[in-house]
Every structure is written in structure tokens, then in C-alpha cells.
Amino acid sequence: MGDSTVLGLVGSPNRNGKTNQLVTAALEGAADRGARVELVQMADHVVNACKDCLPSECEKNLKCTYEDASLEYLTQKILTCGALVLGSPVYWSETSGMVKFLMIKMTRIYARTAPLKGVPTLGFAVAGGSGNGLVSGLRPLYHFFQTMQMRAIGPVPSTRFNLNSALQRSRELGAELTGMVGAQQPFAGLEERLAWYDSLPYLDLNRTGERRLLAGIITAELGDNADLEMARGLAKADALLAEGRQIEALAEITRVYETGIKDWGRR
Ligand SMILES: Cc1cc2nc3c(=O)[nH]c(=O)nc-3n(C[C@H](O)[C@H](O)[C@H](O)COP(=O)(O)O)c2cc1C
């Protein structure tokens, strides 16, 4: 069914933006390992909103009930790939609309028959502004992969602050994905699948954890340019969290974040 191509989908209207860089880096890593790769700009194939063809005609027909050439184009690419890299910008702590519309329709049509079961995949959601939503933006992607019974690796929390290290990690994961192509690894059952997704890092962070992660990334990326108070603030926040003093910890994390944003501008 699937061939060996590693397919990269760029789910941003900005063709040369950060999403494109991350997806391209993964494909470069895959190509270095000998994979055939293909990159598709979703901006050229924007899926329409689901119109809810109750009682799920699409699920029976394995086809959207309404004409949607973009969905057909993307679906044909996805159903025949050997591995998938799906990238989205973070928009208000979520995916972009074009990525969301694709996932909504594909889930409706294919969740039951799971034609992508065991297909290796990797998702990116780049928080290119404030950095907020670096984890919550990833969750819908990984939920989609889980529902489609795909074998996901990663994720890599990606912001404008850690873009270079995220690009490096993306290349490595692209290579790793290539090693998984062809050897489809379906899950033995629902429990194994849920446990696999629960074992992936970052996705279960709560809001405080996500904000702590972001403040830590900015501090680390500033390196020698970081205000000494930032590392101290993070240590203090961790100690407060360990004592269950969440509000005070969050206040500390916010101070670190705000100092970091100022220092980032001054670098
Ligand atoms: C509607 C909208 C909402 C956004 N929301 C967020 C956000 O919640 N967090 C963030 O860090 N950046 C946010 N951004 C900034 C984008 O993540 C940033 O521009 C990113 O680089 C877009 O990816 P691209 O370069 O591939 O287009 C938002 C941008 C837009 C247009």
C-alpha cells in the first residue's frame, strides 16, 4: 500500500517560514539516510471545513460526501507515503486552521478502518511568536496520529528561541523515521497504543509545566547573555512547585520569562 517516500506537509500559509524550515530539516535528515522525500505546501491545497454528513456517510464510503479536491489530493499523498512529517505553526496555542481541517476530515473518514496503522510519523508545531502554546499546539497533531493508529516519534517543542536546536533535532528524527519506513509497526491493541503515546515526552505537561518549559528554553538559549537572576528564578520556581506553591512558582516563572524576552531583544 504505502511506498517508501517520507512525505512532509507544511501547514502554514507562510511557505518559507519556520514550519517549512522544520519540515524541510526532517526531510533532509531522511534524505541523508537514503529516503525518497516529498514536500507539499498545504497552502496550495486547503481543505474545506467538515459539513457533518450525518450519519457519517463518509466513513462508509471512505470519501468526503462533499467535493473537496484538496482533501483528495492530500489524502492520496498521505495514504501512500512510507512516513509522514506534519508541521503546523502555533496559532493561539493550537494548530493552524488548514491543518485542523485536514485532521478533522481524515479522522472522520479513516479512524475506524485505520489505513495508516503503524505508519511512522513526526509532528511539529512552531510557536514563533511569544512561544506560548509550544506544547498545546503539538497535542492536536499527536492526538490525530494516535487516533489514526500511527507510530509517532518526537515531539520537539519548537519556538523562535530554540529554532536552531529544534532544526538539528528535526534532522535527527527525520533520519530515525527513515529507519522505520517499510517496517510498519502496528500496535498490538488499544492499550499498547495509549501507553506508547503516554510515553512520549512533553505532551502531558499542564499549563504551569508548559510555561516552565518555555522559560527554561529561553534561559538556556540565551546562554551567557542570560541574566543571572533567570537561572536563580527557575530554581526558585522548581522549589516552590515541589512544595505545592503553584501560584508563587508561576509568578517566578513569569518574571524569568519577561526578563528573558527583554534580554532576547538586546542580544
Ligand atoms: C493567528 C495567529 C496566532 C498566533 N498565535 C501564536 C501563539 O499562540 N503562540 C506563539 O508563539 N506564536 C503565535 N503566532 C505566531 C506564529 O506562531 C509565528 O508567526 C510562526 O512563525 C508561524 O509559523 P511560520 O513561520 O511557519 O508561518 C500566531 C500567529 C498568528 C498569525
XYZ file of N, CA and C and ligand atoms in Angstrom:
832
model
N 0.822 -1.189 0.000
C 0.000 0.000 0.000
C 0.869 1.256 0.000
N 1.565 1.530 1.114
C 2.408 2.710 1.160
C 3.710 2.482 0.395
N 4.275 3.552 -0.196
C 5.606 3.385 -0.765
C 6.605 3.862 0.279
N 7.856 4.100 -0.145
C 8.847 4.410 0.890
C 9.099 5.905 1.030
N 8.291 6.734 0.376
C 8.537 8.177 0.430
C 8.252 8.751 1.814
N 9.152 9.590 2.292
C 8.869 10.360 3.501
C 8.220 11.667 3.039
N 6.966 11.840 3.426
C 6.171 12.985 2.973
C 6.174 14.074 4.043
N 6.489 15.291 3.642
C 6.438 16.422 4.571
C 5.332 17.381 4.173
N 4.465 17.707 5.115
C 3.382 18.664 4.851
C 3.649 19.936 5.645
N 3.660 21.066 4.952
C 3.867 22.363 5.607
C 2.501 23.017 5.783
N 2.036 23.084 7.016
C 0.683 23.583 7.282
C 0.620 25.053 7.620
N 1.470 25.847 6.959
C 1.487 27.293 7.206
C 1.237 28.018 5.894
N 0.539 29.166 5.961
C 0.384 29.951 4.733
C 1.714 30.595 4.308
N 2.649 30.625 5.242
C 3.951 31.229 5.006
C 4.899 30.146 4.489
N 5.093 30.087 3.169
C 5.812 28.970 2.557
C 7.270 28.865 2.980
N 7.858 30.012 3.338
C 9.287 29.970 3.696
C 9.509 30.237 5.180
N 8.502 29.987 5.964
C 8.596 30.289 7.390
C 9.242 29.175 8.208
N 8.995 29.253 9.498
C 9.655 28.324 10.432
C 9.102 26.906 10.298
N 7.812 26.794 10.015
C 7.235 25.453 9.827
C 7.936 24.776 8.656
N 8.080 25.526 7.574
C 8.766 24.993 6.395
C 10.198 24.572 6.752
N 10.881 25.393 7.544
C 12.271 25.053 7.916
C 12.333 23.743 8.689
N 11.403 23.571 9.626
C 11.425 22.360 10.454
C 11.085 21.108 9.642
N 10.067 21.222 8.798
C 9.687 20.061 7.978
C 10.815 19.739 6.994
N 11.372 20.786 6.398
C 12.474 20.586 5.442
C 13.668 19.919 6.126
N 13.969 20.341 7.344
C 15.104 19.743 8.072
C 14.870 18.245 8.292
N 13.644 17.884 8.641
C 13.340 16.451 8.843
C 13.519 15.691 7.534
N 13.075 16.302 6.436
C 13.219 15.630 5.136
C 14.701 15.533 4.734
N 15.473 16.542 5.107
C 16.920 16.463 4.817
C 17.557 15.295 5.572
N 17.158 15.164 6.844
C 17.674 14.046 7.648
C 17.278 12.714 7.033
N 16.055 12.662 6.505
C 15.562 11.424 5.874
C 16.327 11.160 4.577
N 16.520 12.221 3.789
C 17.219 12.054 2.504
C 18.669 11.609 2.734
N 19.291 12.139 3.795
C 20.670 11.732 4.114
C 20.754 10.240 4.398
N 19.653 9.686 4.889
C 19.629 8.237 5.167
C 19.124 7.447 3.955
N 18.987 8.125 2.828
C 18.648 7.424 1.584
C 17.172 7.395 1.239
N 16.344 8.106 2.012
C 14.904 8.075 1.725
C 14.565 8.964 0.530
N 13.513 8.570 -0.182
C 12.925 9.467 -1.163
C 12.032 10.402 -0.357
N 12.062 11.701 -0.662
C 11.276 12.646 0.138
C 10.418 13.520 -0.773
N 9.329 14.002 -0.233
C 8.471 14.920 -0.982
C 7.889 15.941 -0.005
N 7.938 17.203 -0.381
C 7.365 18.251 0.466
C 6.150 18.870 -0.237
N 5.069 18.983 0.502
C 3.844 19.585 -0.050
C 3.468 20.793 0.806
N 3.211 21.905 0.138
C 2.738 23.105 0.836
C 1.217 23.004 0.951
N 0.740 22.879 2.167
C -0.719 22.760 2.336
C -1.450 24.030 1.897
N -0.740 25.143 1.834
C -1.367 26.391 1.377
C -1.886 26.252 -0.055
N -1.311 25.311 -0.801
C -1.781 25.066 -2.178
C -2.973 24.111 -2.205
N -3.288 23.517 -1.056
C -4.358 22.504 -1.002
C -5.103 22.669 0.325
N -5.896 23.701 0.410
C -6.562 23.991 1.683
C -7.897 23.235 1.752
N -7.984 22.359 2.734
C -9.164 21.514 2.918
C -10.331 22.354 3.442
N -11.519 22.058 2.966
C -12.716 22.771 3.443
C -13.130 22.277 4.836
N -13.939 23.094 5.494
C -14.464 22.693 6.806
C -15.414 21.506 6.641
N -15.384 20.605 7.629
C -16.298 19.455 7.627
C -17.737 19.966 7.758
N -18.627 19.403 6.927
C -20.031 19.850 6.982
C -20.920 18.846 7.699
N -20.334 17.822 8.263
C -21.055 16.832 9.077
C -22.165 16.126 8.291
N -21.781 15.099 7.526
C -22.732 14.363 6.698
C -23.391 13.254 7.518
N -24.037 13.625 8.580
C -24.680 12.606 9.424
C -25.574 11.714 8.560
N -25.666 10.424 8.759
C -24.949 9.641 9.772
C -23.622 9.065 9.254
N -22.650 9.910 9.132
C -21.294 9.506 8.749
C -21.217 8.731 7.445
N -21.797 9.299 6.420
C -21.722 8.667 5.092
C -20.256 8.493 4.678
N -19.455 9.478 5.032
C -18.055 9.469 4.579
C -17.296 8.270 5.131
N -17.653 7.873 6.336
C -16.955 6.755 6.970
C -17.242 5.451 6.202
N -18.458 5.343 5.688
C -18.832 4.141 4.910
C -18.185 4.177 3.529
N -18.189 5.370 2.929
C -17.691 5.489 1.548
C -16.181 5.706 1.480
N -15.550 5.904 2.628
C -14.122 6.239 2.689
C -13.807 7.432 1.765
N -14.693 8.399 1.824
C -14.566 9.563 0.945
C -15.454 10.669 1.493
N -14.984 11.898 1.423
C -15.821 13.008 1.878
C -17.088 13.055 1.023
N -18.213 13.311 1.673
C -19.502 13.330 0.979
C -19.614 14.535 0.040
N -18.843 15.559 0.343
C -18.880 16.784 -0.460
C -17.579 16.895 -1.260
N -17.672 17.589 -2.368
C -16.482 17.687 -3.200
C -15.376 18.460 -2.468
N -14.215 17.885 -2.399
C -13.091 18.563 -1.761
C -11.793 18.074 -2.415
N -11.405 18.757 -3.486
C -10.239 18.319 -4.270
C -8.958 18.374 -3.430
N -8.876 19.347 -2.522
C -7.661 19.465 -1.701
C -7.547 18.275 -0.757
N -8.682 17.900 -0.176
C -8.668 16.733 0.718
C -8.250 15.486 -0.065
N -8.799 15.334 -1.251
C -8.453 14.138 -2.043
C -6.974 14.126 -2.389
N -6.469 15.283 -2.739
C -5.045 15.371 -3.103
C -4.164 14.985 -1.905
N -4.436 15.620 -0.766
C -3.594 15.371 0.416
C -3.759 13.944 0.918
N -4.996 13.455 0.904
C -5.262 12.103 1.392
C -4.527 11.069 0.545
N -4.550 11.266 -0.751
C -3.872 10.307 -1.635
C -2.363 10.291 -1.303
N -1.813 11.467 -1.066
C -0.378 11.547 -0.713
C -0.113 10.846 0.623
N -0.969 11.131 1.591
C -0.737 10.602 2.942
C -0.931 9.081 2.962
N -1.963 8.603 2.306
C -2.253 7.162 2.363
C -1.204 6.329 1.635
N -0.413 6.959 0.778
C 0.582 6.169 0.047
C 2.010 6.459 0.506
N 2.182 7.273 1.543
C 3.560 7.579 1.963
C 4.108 6.470 2.865
N 5.434 6.459 2.997
C 6.063 5.500 3.909
C 6.181 6.057 5.310
N 6.234 7.382 5.419
C 6.291 8.065 6.713
C 5.821 9.500 6.497
N 5.290 10.087 7.564
C 4.703 11.425 7.447
C 5.350 12.400 8.433
N 5.683 13.587 7.935
C 6.104 14.694 8.810
C 5.061 15.792 8.623
N 4.365 16.121 9.697
C 3.281 17.113 9.604
C 3.641 18.327 10.459
N 3.742 19.477 9.812
C 4.145 20.681 10.536
C 3.060 21.743 10.521
N 2.899 22.408 11.647
C 1.925 23.494 11.753
C 2.546 24.657 12.511
N 2.181 25.893 12.157
C 2.517 26.991 13.058
C 1.587 26.919 14.271
N 2.006 27.474 15.391
C 1.096 27.587 16.531
C 0.288 28.866 16.359
N -1.020 28.708 16.300
C -1.942 29.839 16.253
C -2.805 29.770 17.516
N -2.649 30.726 18.376
C -3.398 30.777 19.638
C -3.371 29.441 20.364
N -2.153 28.944 20.524
C -1.922 27.708 21.279
C -2.540 26.470 20.634
N -2.870 26.560 19.369
C -3.491 25.450 18.624
C -2.757 25.308 17.290
N -3.233 24.388 16.461
C -2.667 24.270 15.113
C -3.266 25.356 14.218
N -2.757 25.469 13.014
C -3.386 26.366 12.030
C -4.706 25.743 11.585
N -5.576 26.576 11.030
C -6.875 26.086 10.563
C -6.726 25.045 9.470
N -5.777 25.250 8.573
C -5.682 24.304 7.441
C -5.266 22.912 7.918
N -4.427 22.852 8.938
C -4.038 21.547 9.489
C -5.225 20.928 10.223
N -5.908 21.752 10.975
C -7.053 21.266 11.754
C -8.138 20.687 10.833
N -8.437 21.395 9.765
C -9.496 20.924 8.860
C -9.122 19.589 8.216
N -7.853 19.424 7.879
C -7.406 18.141 7.314
C -7.583 17.025 8.349
N -7.148 17.289 9.573
C -7.208 16.249 10.611
C -8.654 15.890 10.939
N -9.509 16.903 11.000
C -10.916 16.645 11.319
C -11.547 15.724 10.264
N -11.310 16.053 9.006
C -11.933 15.238 7.953
C -11.313 13.844 7.886
N -9.985 13.767 7.958
C -9.354 12.441 7.856
C -9.750 11.540 9.011
N -9.877 12.121 10.190
C -10.265 11.308 11.350
C -11.659 10.737 11.135
N -12.536 11.585 10.684
C -13.917 11.142 10.459
C -13.975 10.004 9.437
N -13.217 10.149 8.355
C -13.297 9.166 7.267
C -12.537 7.879 7.622
N -11.390 8.005 8.263
C -10.489 6.855 8.362
C -10.246 6.281 9.754
N -10.749 6.927 10.799
C -10.383 6.436 12.139
C -10.789 4.976 12.321
N -11.929 4.593 11.797
C -12.420 3.249 12.046
C -11.615 2.188 11.284
N -11.278 2.487 10.035
C -10.565 1.484 9.230
C -9.048 1.574 9.406
N -8.578 2.705 9.889
C -7.156 2.912 10.217
C -6.175 2.460 9.131
N -6.306 2.997 7.924
C -5.380 2.580 6.866
C -3.931 3.026 7.123
N -3.743 3.933 8.086
C -2.379 4.404 8.372
C -1.764 3.691 9.573
N -2.385 2.619 10.010
C -1.884 1.985 11.242
C -0.423 1.557 11.092
N 0.363 1.936 12.095
C 1.777 1.570 12.107
C 2.686 2.460 11.285
N 2.111 3.402 10.521
C 2.961 4.279 9.688
C 3.718 5.255 10.606
N 5.039 5.329 10.452
C 5.806 6.235 11.316
C 5.507 7.706 11.012
N 5.506 8.512 12.041
C 5.153 9.920 11.855
C 5.807 10.805 12.903
N 5.866 12.090 12.569
C 6.502 13.097 13.418
C 5.751 14.402 13.208
N 5.439 15.117 14.300
C 4.697 16.372 14.171
C 5.479 17.554 14.725
N 5.269 18.705 14.074
C 5.857 19.951 14.574
C 4.779 21.001 14.731
N 4.890 21.789 15.802
C 4.009 22.943 15.971
C 4.925 24.056 16.470
N 5.220 25.001 15.601
C 6.214 26.012 15.972
C 5.545 27.270 16.515
N 5.907 27.565 17.775
C 5.389 28.764 18.440
C 6.367 29.895 18.129
N 6.121 30.565 17.016
C 7.104 31.519 16.504
C 6.954 32.929 17.043
N 5.970 33.153 17.905
C 5.770 34.482 18.479
C 6.215 34.492 19.931
N 5.243 34.615 20.840
C 5.552 34.656 22.274
C 6.195 33.361 22.764
N 5.968 32.275 22.028
C 6.438 30.958 22.478
C 5.363 30.192 23.222
N 4.283 30.880 23.588
C 3.201 30.195 24.295
C 2.506 29.204 23.354
N 2.104 28.081 23.918
C 1.435 27.062 23.100
C 2.402 26.085 22.470
N 3.661 26.098 22.919
C 4.655 25.199 22.312
C 4.328 23.732 22.551
N 3.553 23.449 23.610
C 3.116 22.064 23.857
C 1.655 21.876 23.426
N 0.807 22.830 23.788
C -0.615 22.647 23.447
C -0.832 22.612 21.942
N 0.057 23.278 21.186
C -0.036 23.238 19.727
C 0.294 21.860 19.164
N 1.117 21.123 19.901
C 1.503 19.780 19.443
C 0.412 18.746 19.699
N -0.357 18.990 20.745
C -1.293 17.949 21.204
C -2.300 17.510 20.138
N -2.928 18.463 19.408
C -3.885 18.003 18.387
C -3.227 17.130 17.318
N -1.968 17.424 16.994
C -1.265 16.612 15.991
C -1.073 15.191 16.504
N -0.611 15.091 17.743
C -0.336 13.764 18.305
C -1.619 13.018 18.634
N -2.669 13.749 18.902
C -3.966 13.092 19.080
C -4.432 12.497 17.741
N -4.240 13.247 16.694
C -4.576 12.759 15.351
C -3.769 11.492 15.030
N -2.471 11.534 15.260
C -1.630 10.356 14.974
C -2.116 9.152 15.783
N -2.436 9.413 17.035
C -2.876 8.333 17.926
C -4.185 7.732 17.420
N -5.115 8.602 17.055
C -6.417 8.123 16.577
C -6.267 7.342 15.278
N -5.326 7.750 14.461
C -5.107 7.052 13.190
C -4.210 5.814 13.371
N -3.825 5.547 14.615
C -3.021 4.366 14.963
C -1.635 4.390 14.324
N -1.129 5.604 14.111
C 0.216 5.746 13.536
C 1.258 5.589 14.641
N 2.499 5.366 14.241
C 3.591 5.187 15.207
C 4.384 6.499 15.257
N 4.065 7.345 16.226
C 4.694 8.678 16.281
C 5.987 8.670 17.084
N 6.942 9.485 16.619
C 8.142 9.755 17.419
C 8.203 11.265 17.691
N 9.175 11.697 18.494
C 9.229 13.089 18.930
C 8.388 13.233 20.185
N 7.789 14.378 20.401
C 7.875 15.603 19.618
C 9.048 16.493 20.063
N 9.232 17.574 19.313
C 10.260 18.562 19.628
C 9.559 19.893 19.897
N 9.507 20.342 21.141
C 8.902 21.661 21.383
C 9.706 22.714 20.615
N 9.025 23.501 19.798
C 9.747 24.398 18.884
C 9.222 25.824 19.001
N 10.151 26.746 19.228
C 9.803 28.167 19.333
C 10.821 28.952 18.514
N 10.594 30.263 18.409
C 11.610 31.069 17.702
C 12.906 31.129 18.504
N 12.821 30.849 19.810
C 14.018 30.955 20.649
C 14.970 29.771 20.452
N 14.406 28.579 20.288
C 15.263 27.386 20.168
C 15.226 26.804 18.755
N 14.963 27.650 17.773
C 14.758 27.136 16.417
C 15.980 26.353 15.916
N 17.179 26.861 16.193
C 18.356 26.154 15.665
C 18.503 24.759 16.254
N 18.315 24.647 17.572
C 18.433 23.298 18.143
C 17.258 22.414 17.704
N 16.081 23.025 17.518
C 14.938 22.242 17.036
C 15.196 21.737 15.611
N 15.848 22.558 14.800
C 16.161 22.141 13.426
C 17.130 20.961 13.434
N 18.094 21.053 14.317
C 19.066 19.961 14.437
C 18.360 18.662 14.858
N 17.497 18.788 15.847
C 16.754 17.616 16.349
C 15.815 17.073 15.256
N 15.269 17.989 14.474
C 14.378 17.584 13.394
C 15.122 16.725 12.374
N 16.350 17.120 12.058
C 17.163 16.316 11.112
C 17.382 14.919 11.676
N 17.702 14.847 12.977
C 17.951 13.530 13.589
C 16.699 12.666 13.544
N 15.554 13.278 13.865
C 14.314 12.498 13.885
C 13.885 12.098 12.477
N 14.205 12.955 11.492
C 13.920 12.598 10.094
C 14.699 11.346 9.712
N 15.937 11.264 10.171
C 16.763 10.076 9.900
C 16.179 8.861 10.623
N 15.764 9.078 11.870
C 15.189 7.971 12.651
C 13.917 7.433 11.976
N 13.115 8.361 11.489
C 11.863 7.999 10.813
C 12.161 7.102 9.599
N 13.218 7.455 8.899
C 13.596 6.680 7.709
C 13.911 5.230 8.064
N 14.557 5.041 9.205
C 14.857 3.676 9.655
C 13.597 2.877 9.947
N 12.485 3.573 10.163
C 11.227 2.882 10.495
C 10.367 2.614 9.252
N 10.708 3.255 8.132
C 9.881 3.135 6.921
C 9.890 1.688 6.421
N 8.725 1.236 6.012
C 8.655 -0.109 5.422
C 8.381 -1.168 6.465
N 8.983 -1.017 7.648
C 8.733 -1.979 8.725
C 7.556 -1.466 9.537
N 6.376 -1.471 8.932
C 5.197 -0.916 9.629
C 5.031 -1.603 10.975
N 4.805 -0.785 11.965
C 4.752 -1.317 13.326
C 3.401 -1.038 13.951
N 2.354 -1.753 13.541
C 1.045 -1.525 14.162
C 1.082 -1.910 15.643
N 0.233 -1.300 16.424
C 0.172 -1.620 17.847
C -0.621 -2.905 18.047
N -0.244 -3.659 19.082
C -0.922 -4.936 19.353
C -2.380 -4.685 19.755
N -2.651 -3.554 20.366
C -4.025 -3.254 20.782
C -4.116 -1.827 21.270
N -5.305 -1.449 21.676
C -5.555 -0.082 22.135
C -4.655 0.288 23.316
N -4.491 -0.664 24.235
C -3.727 -0.358 25.451
C -2.279 -0.041 25.107
N -1.699 -0.863 24.217
C -0.299 -0.631 23.834
C -0.155 0.727 23.137
N -1.163 1.051 22.343
C -1.132 2.332 21.616
C -1.224 3.507 22.593
N -2.138 3.430 23.534
C -2.274 4.532 24.500
C -1.009 4.670 25.342
N -0.446 3.532 25.722
C 0.774 3.571 26.545
C 1.928 4.187 25.754
N 2.001 3.871 24.465
C 3.055 4.453 23.606
C 2.936 5.971 23.594
N 1.725 6.461 23.382
C 1.544 7.915 23.308
C 1.744 8.566 24.672
N 1.379 7.863 25.731
C 1.627 8.402 27.074
C 3.121 8.461 27.381
N 3.899 7.636 26.690
C 5.344 7.607 26.976
C 6.096 8.724 26.234
N 5.447 9.381 25.289
C 6.135 10.458 24.572
C 6.292 11.666 25.498
N 7.428 12.364 25.400
C 7.662 13.462 26.340
C 6.817 14.713 26.031
N 6.696 15.556 27.010
C 6.106 16.917 26.929
C 4.579 16.965 26.836
N 3.972 15.990 26.144
C 2.558 16.153 25.785
C 1.628 16.220 26.992
N 2.080 15.695 28.122
C 1.192 15.703 29.292
C 1.464 16.876 30.241
N 2.274 17.821 29.810
C 2.549 18.967 30.702
C 1.284 19.804 30.912
N 1.088 20.241 32.126
C -0.031 21.170 32.364
C 0.432 22.594 32.023
N -0.435 23.562 32.243
C -0.105 24.931 31.840
C 1.146 25.451 32.543
N 1.256 25.118 33.810
C 2.430 25.559 34.574
C 3.688 24.905 34.002
N 3.579 23.621 33.727
C 4.726 22.892 33.177
C 5.136 23.440 31.825
N 4.150 23.810 31.018
C 4.435 24.343 29.685
C 5.157 25.694 29.790
N 4.704 26.498 30.733
C 5.312 27.819 30.925
C 6.725 27.699 31.500
N 6.899 26.714 32.363
C 8.230 26.445 32.928
C 9.187 25.959 31.825
N 8.663 25.126 30.935
C 9.471 24.638 29.813
C 9.931 25.807 28.940
N 9.004 26.715 28.636
C 9.324 27.864 27.782
C 10.369 28.765 28.445
N 10.160 29.047 29.727
C 11.132 29.903 30.442
C 12.504 29.229 30.463
N 12.519 27.903 30.615
C 13.786 27.155 30.617
C 14.468 27.209 29.254
N 13.680 27.102 28.199
C 14.244 27.152 26.841
C 14.892 28.511 26.592
N 14.175 29.585 26.958
C 14.725 30.930 26.702
C 16.010 31.129 27.508
N 16.003 30.693 28.751
C 17.189 30.836 29.602
C 18.368 30.077 28.993
N 18.102 28.837 28.583
C 19.179 28.012 28.020
C 19.695 28.616 26.723
N 18.793 29.093 25.888
C 19.216 29.614 24.582
C 19.948 30.949 24.705
N 19.640 31.711 25.747
C 20.363 32.974 25.962
C 21.803 32.702 26.384
N 22.025 31.562 27.012
C 23.384 31.184 27.425
C 24.012 32.262 28.277
N 25.195 32.733 27.846
C 25.919 33.750 28.620
C 25.196 35.091 28.644
N 24.264 35.275 27.716
C 23.506 36.540 27.698
C 22.368 36.552 28.707
N 22.141 35.426 29.339
C 21.013 35.351 30.285
C 21.365 36.076 31.578
N 20.414 36.818 32.066
C 20.531 37.458 33.378
C 20.697 36.352 34.429
N 21.642 36.552 35.339
C 21.873 35.517 36.364
C 20.614 35.224 37.165
N 19.805 36.264 37.288
C 18.556 36.116 38.050
C 17.629 35.081 37.415
N 17.798 34.831 36.119
C 16.898 33.905 35.436
C 17.104 32.480 35.943
N 18.352 32.038 35.979
C 18.620 30.671 36.471
C 18.168 30.553 37.918
N 18.430 31.613 38.712
C 18.002 31.584 40.118
C 16.483 31.494 40.207
N 15.820 32.264 39.370
C 14.357 32.279 39.362
C 13.777 30.907 39.032
N 14.402 30.235 38.074
C 13.908 28.901 37.700
C 14.086 27.916 38.853
N 15.246 28.002 39.498
C 15.499 27.098 40.634
C 14.484 27.361 41.745
N 14.208 28.650 41.955
C 13.235 29.012 42.988
C 11.842 28.489 42.617
N 11.493 28.642 41.349
C 10.181 28.162 40.888
C 10.066 26.650 41.098
N 11.135 25.926 40.789
C 11.099 24.465 40.951
C 10.915 24.084 42.418
N 11.602 24.833 43.284
C 11.484 24.538 44.720
C 10.054 24.822 45.190
N 9.495 25.923 44.715
C 8.112 26.261 45.095
C 7.128 25.208 44.580
N 7.362 24.746 43.369
C 6.474 23.717 42.804
C 6.555 22.435 43.630
N 7.770 22.107 44.043
C 7.946 20.888 44.854
C 7.189 20.998 46.168
N 7.014 22.233 46.626
C 6.253 22.444 47.880
C 4.767 22.642 47.628
N 4.376 22.560 46.362
C 2.959 22.726 46.026
C 2.509 24.182 45.998
N 3.473 25.114 45.958
C 3.114 26.548 45.954
C 3.062 27.051 44.501
N 2.011 26.655 43.826
C 1.941 26.822 42.374
C 1.846 28.286 41.935
N 1.014 29.071 42.633
C 0.818 30.471 42.218
C 2.131 31.244 42.335
N 2.838 31.029 43.463
C 4.126 31.722 43.631
C 5.140 31.246 42.588
N 5.095 29.949 42.293
C 6.009 29.403 41.278
C 5.719 30.036 39.925
N 4.441 30.146 39.601
C 4.068 30.745 38.309
C 4.524 32.199 38.223
N 4.426 32.916 39.331
C 4.865 34.314 39.339
C 6.371 34.386 39.066
N 7.102 33.477 39.641
C 8.557 33.407 39.453
C 8.871 33.089 37.979
N 8.140 32.118 37.429
C 8.348 31.708 36.031
C 8.047 32.882 35.089
N 6.984 33.607 35.399
C 6.629 34.767 34.557
C 7.731 35.817 34.595
N 8.311 36.039 35.775
C 9.421 37.014 35.880
C 10.596 36.577 35.007
N 10.914 35.282 35.082
C 12.028 34.760 34.269
C 11.712 34.961 32.784
N 10.495 34.623 32.415
C 10.090 34.747 31.004
C 10.226 36.202 30.533
N 9.714 37.121 31.347
C 9.720 38.530 30.917
C 11.140 39.095 30.838
N 11.971 38.691 31.794
C 13.381 39.108 31.727
C 14.011 38.535 30.461
N 13.704 37.292 30.178
C 14.264 36.621 29.002
C 13.869 37.309 27.708
N 12.613 37.705 27.627
C 12.150 38.381 26.399
C 12.922 39.694 26.207
N 13.139 40.420 27.311
C 13.900 41.688 27.208
C 15.340 41.409 26.772
N 15.951 40.409 27.424
C 17.350 40.077 27.090
C 17.461 39.584 25.648
N 16.450 38.862 25.211
C 16.461 38.336 23.844
C 16.520 39.496 22.840
N 15.735 40.523 23.108
C 15.712 41.689 22.221
C 17.042 42.436 22.212
N 17.783 42.362 23.296
C 19.045 43.119 23.436
C 20.266 42.356 22.939
N 20.122 41.065 22.661
C 21.308 40.259 22.331
C 22.157 40.882 21.241
C -3.386 33.961 14.165
C -2.036 33.764 14.779
C -1.939 33.293 16.061
C -0.676 33.086 16.648
N -0.608 32.569 17.915
C 0.610 32.309 18.449
C 0.730 31.714 19.742
O -0.249 31.345 20.407
N 1.986 31.485 20.231
C 3.118 31.832 19.518
O 4.222 31.630 19.987
N 3.018 32.402 18.298
C 1.804 32.634 17.745
N 1.726 33.164 16.483
C 2.972 33.413 15.740
C 3.320 32.234 14.832
O 3.478 31.042 15.566
C 4.587 32.545 14.083
O 4.364 33.601 13.192
C 5.162 31.339 13.362
O 6.450 31.632 12.944
C 4.340 30.963 12.214
O 4.960 29.877 11.550
P 5.524 30.103 10.092
O 6.795 30.889 10.234
O 5.746 28.745 9.554
O 4.464 30.831 9.330
C 0.487 33.380 15.898
C 0.365 33.866 14.574
C -0.876 34.046 14.023
C -0.948 34.540 12.597
